[in-house]
């Protein structure tokens, strides 16, 4: 399999964490890619020009970390990261949505912060930060379980991204229950080995 990859993308991290936890990382050929430059090879496999993009051994291109993680879950015989049904499934998928929602605000927020200051930019940044604050508060009220599944993995990648890109605005002091969940969870092999550097 081929994975269009960026080492600092939290969505790529989520995919690689799932691959490591399910013992599939050795089957993935990582292709360093800057999606913002829209290279022709990436566009040939993903018209949206985003990473992660996975090309399967059957030459099927899959994009969106949720879809890619679900595909990886269909391979091999390691325990599933997507619970097959019942309350556990909906809870895991809800946490995945919450974690992805944090990233869907935090990643463009960082983009806005790099632009020249003006009122519209500042209003958009404030809106993104409110989304992040509400989502982290919801996680403090109801942290993920210790169990490793797609929900807890995604939340860990989202919190790791806040540490990586928003270190001057630390989330731990006001969220002690979430911090107490994250500290041991982040030592899980798939999370520890994919921590962003730099
Ligand atoms: N919903 C997508 C989001 C992927 C995404 O936005 N990736 C960023 C990198 S962190 C990207 O490729 N951005 C390029 C662009 O938006 O042009 C997923 O879950 O994979």
Short mmCIF file of C-alpha atoms and ligand atoms in Angstrom, two decimals:
data_model
loop_
_atom_site.label_atom_id
_atom_site.label_comp_id
_atom_site.label_asym_id
_atom_site.label_seq_id
_atom_site.Cartn_x
_atom_site.Cartn_y
_atom_site.Cartn_z
CA UNK A 1 0.00 0.00 0.00
CA UNK A 2 1.13 3.56 -0.65
CA UNK A 3 0.37 6.41 1.74
CA UNK A 4 0.78 10.03 0.69
CA UNK A 5 2.20 11.30 3.90
CA UNK A 6 3.22 14.39 5.84
CA UNK A 7 5.04 13.88 9.15
CA UNK A 8 3.22 16.77 10.86
CA UNK A 9 -0.33 16.02 9.68
CA UNK A 10 -2.44 14.87 12.63
CA UNK A 11 -4.78 13.03 10.24
CA UNK A 12 -1.82 11.08 8.88
CA UNK A 13 -0.78 10.41 12.45
CA UNK A 14 -4.17 8.88 13.15
CA UNK A 15 -3.82 6.55 10.16
CA UNK A 16 -0.29 5.51 11.12
CA UNK A 17 -1.29 4.96 14.76
CA UNK A 18 -4.03 2.56 13.58
CA UNK A 19 -1.58 0.83 11.23
CA UNK A 20 1.02 0.37 13.99
CA UNK A 21 -1.52 -0.87 16.53
CA UNK A 22 -2.85 -3.40 14.00
CA UNK A 23 0.64 -4.47 12.86
CA UNK A 24 0.18 -3.17 9.31
CA UNK A 25 2.77 -0.38 9.22
CA UNK A 26 5.36 -2.62 7.53
CA UNK A 27 3.01 -2.96 4.56
CA UNK A 28 2.76 0.80 4.04
CA UNK A 29 5.12 2.65 1.72
CA UNK A 30 5.13 6.27 2.94
CA UNK A 31 5.47 8.92 0.20
CA UNK A 32 6.39 12.34 1.65
CA UNK A 33 3.98 14.82 0.08
CA UNK A 34 3.14 18.50 0.50
CA UNK A 35 -0.60 18.62 -0.30
CA UNK A 36 -0.56 22.42 -0.42
CA UNK A 37 1.62 22.22 -3.55
CA UNK A 38 -0.90 19.85 -5.20
CA UNK A 39 1.70 17.62 -6.89
CA UNK A 40 0.37 15.81 -9.99
CA UNK A 41 0.98 12.37 -8.47
CA UNK A 42 -1.24 13.18 -5.50
CA UNK A 43 -3.95 14.74 -7.70
CA UNK A 44 -3.99 11.57 -9.81
CA UNK A 45 -5.08 9.67 -6.70
CA UNK A 46 -6.98 12.34 -4.79
CA UNK A 47 -8.68 15.27 -6.53
CA UNK A 48 -9.03 16.94 -3.10
CA UNK A 49 -5.21 17.21 -2.80
CA UNK A 50 -5.08 16.13 0.82
CA UNK A 51 -3.03 13.83 3.00
CA UNK A 52 -3.57 11.17 4.14
CA UNK A 53 -4.36 9.44 0.84
CA UNK A 54 -3.94 5.67 0.68
CA UNK A 55 -3.56 3.63 -2.50
CA UNK A 56 -4.34 -0.01 -1.82
CA UNK A 57 -2.46 -2.95 -3.31
CA UNK A 58 -5.43 -3.24 -5.72
CA UNK A 59 -4.77 0.36 -6.86
CA UNK A 60 -7.89 1.76 -5.21
CA UNK A 61 -7.32 5.26 -3.82
CA UNK A 62 -8.92 6.08 -0.47
CA UNK A 63 -8.90 9.46 1.22
CA UNK A 64 -10.17 10.90 4.47
CA UNK A 65 -8.62 9.47 7.62
CA UNK A 66 -11.93 7.94 8.75
CA UNK A 67 -12.25 5.91 5.56
CA UNK A 68 -8.58 4.92 5.52
CA UNK A 69 -8.67 3.79 9.15
CA UNK A 70 -11.78 1.74 8.50
CA UNK A 71 -10.09 0.14 5.49
CA UNK A 72 -7.03 -0.73 7.58
CA UNK A 73 -9.37 -2.26 10.14
CA UNK A 74 -10.61 -4.67 7.45
CA UNK A 75 -7.11 -6.09 6.92
CA UNK A 76 -5.37 -8.78 8.95
CA UNK A 77 -6.67 -10.42 12.08
CA UNK A 78 -5.61 -8.04 14.87
CA UNK A 79 -8.43 -6.87 17.17
CA UNK A 80 -10.72 -4.38 15.43
CA UNK A 81 -10.39 -0.69 16.26
CA UNK A 82 -13.93 -0.02 15.00
CA UNK A 83 -16.30 -1.86 17.35
CA UNK A 84 -18.69 -3.86 15.14
CA UNK A 85 -21.94 -2.74 16.76
CA UNK A 86 -23.90 -1.66 19.78
CA UNK A 87 -23.18 1.17 22.18
CA UNK A 88 -19.40 0.65 21.94
CA UNK A 89 -19.50 1.40 18.21
CA UNK A 90 -21.46 4.63 18.51
CA UNK A 91 -19.36 5.82 21.41
CA UNK A 92 -16.12 5.15 19.49
CA UNK A 93 -17.44 6.88 16.36
CA UNK A 94 -18.64 9.84 18.42
CA UNK A 95 -15.18 10.28 19.94
CA UNK A 96 -13.69 10.00 16.47
CA UNK A 97 -15.99 12.82 15.32
CA UNK A 98 -15.07 14.92 18.34
CA UNK A 99 -11.33 14.41 17.82
CA UNK A 100 -11.60 15.09 14.09
CA UNK A 101 -13.72 18.15 14.87
CA UNK A 102 -10.95 19.55 17.04
CA UNK A 103 -8.52 19.01 14.18
CA UNK A 104 -10.92 20.47 11.61
CA UNK A 105 -10.79 23.69 13.67
CA UNK A 106 -7.18 23.58 14.87
CA UNK A 107 -5.53 22.90 11.49
CA UNK A 108 -7.14 25.86 9.64
CA UNK A 109 -6.80 28.01 12.77
CA UNK A 110 -3.07 27.64 12.45
CA UNK A 111 -3.32 28.60 8.78
CA UNK A 112 -5.23 31.77 9.70
CA UNK A 113 -2.67 32.65 12.37
CA UNK A 114 -0.01 32.78 9.65
CA UNK A 115 -1.89 35.45 7.70
CA UNK A 116 -1.60 39.24 8.12
CA UNK A 117 -3.73 40.51 11.01
CA UNK A 118 -7.14 41.92 10.13
CA UNK A 119 -10.59 41.86 11.72
CA UNK A 120 -12.03 39.05 9.59
CA UNK A 121 -9.01 36.84 10.29
CA UNK A 122 -9.23 37.49 14.04
CA UNK A 123 -12.96 36.69 14.08
CA UNK A 124 -12.33 33.40 12.29
CA UNK A 125 -9.50 32.49 14.69
CA UNK A 126 -11.77 33.26 17.67
CA UNK A 127 -14.46 31.02 16.19
CA UNK A 128 -12.02 28.13 15.68
CA UNK A 129 -10.70 28.55 19.22
CA UNK A 130 -14.24 28.45 20.61
CA UNK A 131 -14.88 25.17 18.82
CA UNK A 132 -11.69 23.71 20.26
CA UNK A 133 -12.48 24.99 23.77
CA UNK A 134 -16.02 23.55 23.75
CA UNK A 135 -14.85 20.19 22.40
CA UNK A 136 -12.05 19.89 24.97
CA UNK A 137 -14.52 20.84 27.74
CA UNK A 138 -16.88 18.09 26.52
CA UNK A 139 -13.99 15.61 26.69
CA UNK A 140 -13.20 16.76 30.23
CA UNK A 141 -16.81 16.03 31.25
CA UNK A 142 -16.71 12.60 29.61
CA UNK A 143 -13.17 11.43 28.76
CA UNK A 144 -12.65 8.45 26.43
CA UNK A 145 -12.23 5.00 27.96
CA UNK A 146 -8.79 3.46 28.47
CA UNK A 147 -9.66 0.99 25.71
CA UNK A 148 -7.79 1.54 22.42
CA UNK A 149 -10.27 2.10 19.61
CA UNK A 150 -10.76 4.57 16.78
CA UNK A 151 -12.36 7.06 19.15
CA UNK A 152 -9.63 7.13 21.78
CA UNK A 153 -6.90 7.11 19.12
CA UNK A 154 -8.44 10.12 17.36
CA UNK A 155 -8.87 12.09 20.58
CA UNK A 156 -5.23 11.38 21.50
CA UNK A 157 -4.05 12.60 18.07
CA UNK A 158 -6.15 15.76 18.46
CA UNK A 159 -4.76 16.54 21.92
CA UNK A 160 -1.25 15.79 20.66
CA UNK A 161 -1.79 18.31 17.87
CA UNK A 162 -2.84 20.95 20.40
CA UNK A 163 0.38 20.25 22.33
CA UNK A 164 2.40 20.45 19.10
CA UNK A 165 0.93 23.59 17.54
CA UNK A 166 -0.76 25.44 20.40
CA UNK A 167 1.74 24.90 23.20
CA UNK A 168 1.39 28.53 24.33
CA UNK A 169 -2.27 27.85 25.10
CA UNK A 170 -2.03 24.63 27.17
CA UNK A 171 -5.22 22.59 27.61
CA UNK A 172 -4.11 20.51 30.63
CA UNK A 173 -4.47 23.05 33.51
CA UNK A 174 -8.25 23.42 33.10
CA UNK A 175 -8.88 19.80 32.13
CA UNK A 176 -7.37 17.54 34.82
CA UNK A 177 -9.56 14.50 34.13
CA UNK A 178 -8.69 14.58 30.45
CA UNK A 179 -5.00 15.05 31.25
CA UNK A 180 -5.17 12.05 33.61
CA UNK A 181 -6.68 9.96 30.79
CA UNK A 182 -4.20 11.20 28.16
CA UNK A 183 -0.96 10.68 30.09
CA UNK A 184 -1.03 6.84 30.22
CA UNK A 185 -2.92 6.55 26.92
CA UNK A 186 -0.25 8.49 25.02
CA UNK A 187 2.29 5.84 26.00
CA UNK A 188 0.43 3.32 23.86
CA UNK A 189 2.78 2.09 21.09
CA UNK A 190 0.83 3.54 18.14
CA UNK A 191 0.46 6.92 19.80
CA UNK A 192 3.99 7.13 21.21
CA UNK A 193 5.68 6.15 17.94
CA UNK A 194 3.78 8.72 15.91
CA UNK A 195 4.27 11.78 18.14
CA UNK A 196 5.03 14.80 15.90
CA UNK A 197 8.59 16.10 16.01
CA UNK A 198 9.94 19.54 15.30
N1 LIG B 1 -10.94 15.15 6.67
C1 LIG B 1 -9.61 14.85 6.18
C2 LIG B 1 -8.71 16.07 6.41
C3 LIG B 1 -7.32 15.91 5.80
C4 LIG B 1 -6.59 17.25 5.74
O1 LIG B 1 -7.19 18.33 5.80
N2 LIG B 1 -5.25 17.17 5.62
C5 LIG B 1 -4.47 18.36 5.50
C6 LIG B 1 -3.09 18.16 6.09
S1 LIG B 1 -3.15 18.14 7.85
C7 LIG B 1 -4.28 18.66 4.02
O2 LIG B 1 -4.01 17.76 3.25
N3 LIG B 1 -4.43 19.93 3.62
C8 LIG B 1 -4.21 20.33 2.28
C9 LIG B 1 -5.25 21.30 1.80
O3 LIG B 1 -6.26 21.49 2.50
O4 LIG B 1 -5.07 21.83 0.71
C10 LIG B 1 -9.07 13.60 6.86
O5 LIG B 1 -9.65 13.18 7.88
O6 LIG B 1 -8.12 12.98 6.37
#
